[in-house]
CSV table of C-alpha atoms in Angstrom, one decimal:
chain,number,residue,atom,x,y,z
A,1,GLU,CA,-0.1,-0.1,-0.1
A,2,VAL,CA,1.5,3.4,-0.9
A,3,GLN,CA,1.7,5.7,2.1
A,4,LEU,CA,3.3,9.2,2.5
A,5,VAL,CA,3.4,10.6,5.8
A,6,GLU,CA,4.4,14.1,6.7
A,7,SER,CA,5.8,15.3,10.0
A,8,GLY,CA,7.5,18.4,11.4
A,9,GLY,CA,4.7,20.9,11.3
A,10,GLY,CA,4.3,23.2,14.3
A,11,LEU,CA,4.1,27.0,15.4
A,12,VAL,CA,7.0,29.2,14.4
A,13,GLN,CA,7.5,32.9,14.6
A,14,PRO,CA,7.8,35.1,11.6
A,15,GLY,CA,11.3,34.9,10.2
A,16,GLY,CA,11.8,31.6,11.6
A,17,SER,CA,12.6,28.2,10.0
A,18,LEU,CA,11.1,24.8,10.1
A,19,ARG,CA,11.7,21.5,8.3
A,20,LEU,CA,9.2,19.4,7.1
A,21,SER,CA,9.6,15.5,6.3
A,22,CYS,CA,7.7,13.1,4.2
A,23,ALA,CA,8.3,9.4,4.8
A,24,ALA,CA,7.3,7.2,1.8
A,25,SER,CA,6.4,3.5,1.6
A,26,GLY,CA,4.8,0.8,-0.5
A,27,PHE,CA,6.4,1.9,-3.8
A,28,THR,CA,9.8,2.3,-5.4
A,29,PHE,CA,10.5,5.9,-4.2
A,30,THR,CA,13.6,6.5,-6.6
A,31,THR,CA,11.6,6.2,-9.7
A,32,TYR,CA,8.8,9.2,-8.8
A,33,TRP,CA,8.9,13.0,-8.8
A,34,ILE,CA,7.6,14.0,-5.5
A,35,THR,CA,5.9,17.3,-4.8
A,36,TRP,CA,4.8,19.6,-2.1
A,37,VAL,CA,1.4,21.2,-2.2
A,38,ARG,CA,-0.1,23.6,0.5
A,39,GLN,CA,-3.5,24.9,1.4
A,40,ALA,CA,-3.9,27.9,3.4
A,41,PRO,CA,-7.1,27.9,6.0
A,42,GLY,CA,-10.1,28.1,3.9
A,43,LYS,CA,-8.5,28.6,0.8
A,44,GLY,CA,-7.6,26.5,-2.3
A,45,LEU,CA,-4.5,24.4,-3.2
A,46,GLU,CA,-1.2,25.9,-4.2
A,47,TRP,CA,1.7,23.8,-5.4
A,48,VAL,CA,4.9,24.8,-3.7
A,49,ALA,CA,7.8,22.8,-5.1
A,50,ASN,CA,8.9,19.5,-6.7
A,51,ILE,CA,11.9,17.2,-7.2
A,52,ASN,CA,13.0,14.7,-9.7
A,53,GLN,CA,14.1,11.0,-8.9
A,54,ASP,CA,17.6,11.8,-8.0
A,55,GLY,CA,17.5,15.2,-6.8
A,56,SER,CA,19.2,16.8,-9.7
A,57,GLU,CA,16.1,19.0,-10.8
A,58,LYS,CA,14.0,21.1,-8.6
A,59,HIS,CA,11.2,23.7,-9.2
A,60,TYR,CA,9.3,26.2,-7.2
A,61,VAL,CA,6.5,28.6,-7.0
A,62,ASP,CA,7.7,32.1,-7.2
A,63,SER,CA,6.5,33.0,-3.7
A,64,VAL,CA,8.9,30.7,-2.0
A,65,LYS,CA,12.0,30.9,-4.1
A,66,GLY,CA,15.1,31.7,-2.2
A,67,ARG,CA,13.3,30.9,1.2
A,68,PHE,CA,12.3,27.1,0.7
A,69,THR,CA,14.5,24.3,-0.4
A,70,ILE,CA,13.2,20.9,-1.4
A,71,SER,CA,15.3,17.7,-0.9
A,72,ARG,CA,15.1,14.0,-0.8
A,73,ASP,CA,17.2,11.2,0.6
A,74,ASN,CA,16.5,8.1,-1.4
A,75,ASP,CA,18.2,5.8,1.0
A,76,LYS,CA,15.7,6.6,3.6
A,77,ASN,CA,12.8,6.9,1.2
A,78,SER,CA,12.2,10.4,2.5
A,79,LEU,CA,11.2,13.9,1.1
A,80,TYR,CA,12.1,17.1,2.9
A,81,LEU,CA,11.0,20.9,2.7
A,82,GLN,CA,13.4,23.3,4.4
A,83,MET,CA,11.5,26.6,4.9
A,84,ASN,CA,13.5,29.6,6.1
A,85,SER,CA,12.3,33.3,6.6
A,86,LEU,CA,8.8,32.2,7.2
A,87,ARG,CA,5.9,34.6,6.9
A,88,ALA,CA,2.4,34.7,8.1
A,89,GLU,CA,1.2,34.0,4.5
A,90,ASP,CA,3.0,30.5,4.7
A,91,THR,CA,0.4,29.4,7.1
A,92,ALA,CA,-1.2,26.4,5.7
A,93,VAL,CA,-1.4,22.5,5.7
A,94,TYR,CA,1.4,21.2,3.8
A,95,TYR,CA,1.0,17.9,1.9
A,96,CYS,CA,3.5,15.7,-0.1
A,97,ALA,CA,2.1,14.0,-3.0
A,98,ARG,CA,3.5,11.5,-5.6
A,99,GLU,CA,3.6,12.7,-9.3
A,100,ARG,CA,2.6,10.5,-12.1
A,101,ARG,CA,4.1,11.6,-15.4
A,102,CYS,CA,5.1,9.4,-18.6
A,103,SER,CA,4.8,5.7,-18.6
A,104,THR,CA,6.0,3.4,-21.6
A,105,THR,CA,2.6,3.7,-23.2
A,106,ASN,CA,1.4,7.2,-22.5
A,107,CYS,CA,2.1,10.6,-20.9
A,108,TYR,CA,-0.6,11.9,-18.4
A,109,TYR,CA,0.5,14.2,-15.5
A,110,TYR,CA,-1.2,14.3,-12.2
A,111,PHE,CA,-0.8,13.5,-8.5
A,112,ASP,CA,-1.9,9.9,-7.7
A,113,TYR,CA,-1.1,9.7,-3.8
A,114,TRP,CA,-1.1,12.4,-1.1
A,115,GLY,CA,-0.1,12.4,2.6
A,116,GLN,CA,-2.5,13.5,5.4
A,117,GLY,CA,-0.8,16.9,5.7
A,118,ALA,CA,1.2,18.9,8.2
A,119,LEU,CA,0.0,22.1,9.8
A,120,VAL,CA,2.7,24.9,9.6
A,121,THR,CA,1.5,28.2,11.6
A,122,VAL,CA,3.6,31.3,11.2
A,123,SER,CA,2.6,33.5,14.2
A,124,SER,CA,4.0,35.7,17.0
B,1,GLU,CA,1.8,31.4,-16.2
B,2,ILE,CA,-1.5,29.6,-16.9
B,3,VAL,CA,-4.3,30.7,-14.5
B,4,LEU,CA,-7.3,28.3,-13.9
B,5,THR,CA,-10.5,29.7,-13.0
B,6,GLN,CA,-13.5,27.5,-11.7
B,7,SER,CA,-17.0,28.3,-11.9
B,8,PRO,CA,-19.2,28.5,-9.9
B,9,GLY,CA,-17.7,29.0,-6.8
B,10,THR,CA,-20.4,27.2,-5.1
B,11,LEU,CA,-23.0,25.0,-6.4
B,12,SER,CA,-26.1,24.0,-4.3
B,13,LEU,CA,-27.8,20.9,-5.4
B,14,SER,CA,-30.0,18.0,-4.1
B,15,PRO,CA,-28.9,14.4,-3.9
B,16,GLY,CA,-29.8,12.8,-7.2
B,17,GLU,CA,-29.2,15.9,-9.3
B,18,ARG,CA,-26.7,16.5,-11.9
B,19,ALA,CA,-23.6,18.7,-11.2
B,20,THR,CA,-21.5,20.4,-14.1
B,21,LEU,CA,-18.3,22.2,-12.9
B,22,SER,CA,-16.2,24.4,-15.1
B,23,CYS,CA,-12.5,24.9,-15.2
B,24,ARG,CA,-11.4,27.5,-17.8
B,25,ALA,CA,-7.8,28.0,-18.5
B,26,SER,CA,-6.2,31.5,-19.5
B,27,GLN,CA,-4.2,29.7,-22.2
B,28,SER,CA,-4.5,26.3,-24.1
B,29,VAL,CA,-3.8,23.6,-21.9
B,30,SER,CA,-2.9,19.8,-23.0
B,31,SER,CA,-5.4,17.6,-22.1
B,32,SER,CA,-3.0,15.2,-20.9
B,33,PHE,CA,-2.0,17.5,-18.3
B,34,LEU,CA,-5.4,18.4,-16.9
B,35,ALA,CA,-6.8,16.6,-13.7
B,36,TRP,CA,-9.6,16.9,-11.3
B,37,TYR,CA,-9.5,16.1,-7.4
B,38,GLN,CA,-12.1,15.9,-4.6
B,39,GLN,CA,-11.5,17.2,-1.1
B,40,LYS,CA,-13.4,16.5,1.9
B,41,PRO,CA,-13.1,18.7,5.1
B,42,GLY,CA,-10.0,17.8,7.0
B,43,GLN,CA,-8.9,15.4,4.4
B,44,ALA,CA,-6.3,15.3,1.6
B,45,PRO,CA,-7.3,15.6,-1.9
B,46,ARG,CA,-8.4,12.6,-4.0
B,47,LEU,CA,-7.5,12.0,-7.6
B,48,LEU,CA,-10.7,11.6,-9.6
B,49,ILE,CA,-9.8,12.3,-13.4
B,50,TYR,CA,-6.6,12.7,-15.2
B,51,GLY,CA,-6.0,13.4,-18.8
B,52,ALA,CA,-9.0,15.5,-18.7
B,53,SER,CA,-11.3,12.4,-19.0
B,54,SER,CA,-9.9,9.4,-17.7
B,55,ARG,CA,-11.1,8.2,-14.4
B,56,ALA,CA,-8.8,7.2,-11.5
B,57,THR,CA,-8.9,3.8,-10.1
B,58,GLY,CA,-11.8,3.1,-8.1
B,59,ILE,CA,-13.8,6.3,-9.0
B,60,PRO,CA,-17.5,5.5,-9.7
B,61,ASP,CA,-18.6,6.2,-13.3
B,62,ARG,CA,-21.1,8.9,-12.2
B,63,PHE,CA,-18.0,11.1,-12.4
B,64,SER,CA,-16.8,12.2,-16.0
B,65,GLY,CA,-14.6,14.6,-17.3
B,66,SER,CA,-14.4,16.3,-20.6
B,67,GLY,CA,-13.1,19.3,-22.6
B,68,SER,CA,-10.0,20.5,-24.4
B,69,GLY,CA,-8.0,23.7,-25.0
B,70,THR,CA,-9.1,26.2,-22.4
B,71,ASP,CA,-12.4,24.8,-21.3
B,72,PHE,CA,-12.9,21.4,-19.3
B,73,THR,CA,-15.9,20.2,-17.4
B,74,LEU,CA,-16.2,17.7,-14.5
B,75,THR,CA,-19.8,16.2,-14.5
B,76,ILE,CA,-21.4,14.3,-11.5
B,77,SER,CA,-24.3,12.5,-13.2
B,78,ARG,CA,-26.2,11.7,-10.1
B,79,LEU,CA,-25.1,13.2,-6.9
B,80,GLU,CA,-24.6,10.9,-3.9
B,81,PRO,CA,-24.4,12.0,-0.2
B,82,GLU,CA,-20.7,11.4,-0.3
B,83,ASP,CA,-20.2,13.6,-3.4
B,84,PHE,CA,-20.7,16.8,-1.4
B,85,ALA,CA,-17.3,18.2,-1.3
B,86,VAL,CA,-14.7,20.7,-3.0
B,87,TYR,CA,-13.4,20.1,-6.3
B,88,HIS,CA,-10.2,21.3,-7.8
B,89,CYS,CA,-8.8,21.4,-11.4
B,90,GLN,CA,-5.1,21.3,-11.9
B,91,GLN,CA,-2.9,21.5,-14.8
B,92,TYR,CA,1.0,21.2,-15.4
B,93,GLY,CA,2.2,24.0,-17.7
B,94,SER,CA,5.3,24.6,-20.0
B,95,SER,CA,6.9,26.7,-17.0
B,96,LEU,CA,7.6,23.1,-15.4
B,97,THR,CA,5.3,24.3,-12.5
B,98,TRP,CA,1.9,23.1,-11.5
B,99,THR,CA,-1.4,25.2,-10.9
B,100,PHE,CA,-4.7,24.8,-9.5
B,101,GLY,CA,-8.1,26.4,-9.8
B,102,GLN,CA,-9.4,27.9,-6.8
B,103,GLY,CA,-11.9,25.1,-6.1
B,104,THR,CA,-15.7,24.7,-6.5
B,105,LYS,CA,-17.7,23.7,-3.3
B,106,VAL,CA,-20.8,21.4,-4.2
B,107,GLU,CA,-23.0,21.7,-1.1
B,108,ILE,CA,-26.4,20.2,-0.1
B,109,LYS,CA,-29.4,22.4,-1.2
């Protein structure tokens, strides 16, 4: 069974730092792009960042560039999001999700499995 | 960057009725890169439709997706009590980033 489990959320002051983790199991972690998506209270979904299979390619939404860093440890089947210089507007539930891209027969792009989310609250 | 606009913001319907949700893109989107998700309160999103019209594993056939270019539609043929939720469309763009619509809430009338 595919599972993604986030941890590391909590309350942090503006300007502070936090590192989220996402533990993956039930699939071959090294063959998938993995992504972070967040959802502010009462708002829609916002894609944050993603990383390719070996960690050599990363992409970010403009609002977190230079502040957030995505990484992965394939030996530990884990994904991370280092969040620095946090702002009130970063307050959200952060989800990790598995990306589906091209298979041998077709190319469809979507997120097929999601974790349960980790709440990050930035407040003084 | 492609912007996805979902309408209506809220859809008030009764069980058994048909729901039609719209997702309009600011530029043409490849159908292969358009997906729909369902989200219930306190839960993570769940994949419903990928490739604009393909149902994900385990999704009932009352859910269907259609459209191309800039206009996409999610249809729920007959609403069941468990279908009242928020629905999000999503696309993958040429900028190598992902965007979501703002969501449509389907509520019980």
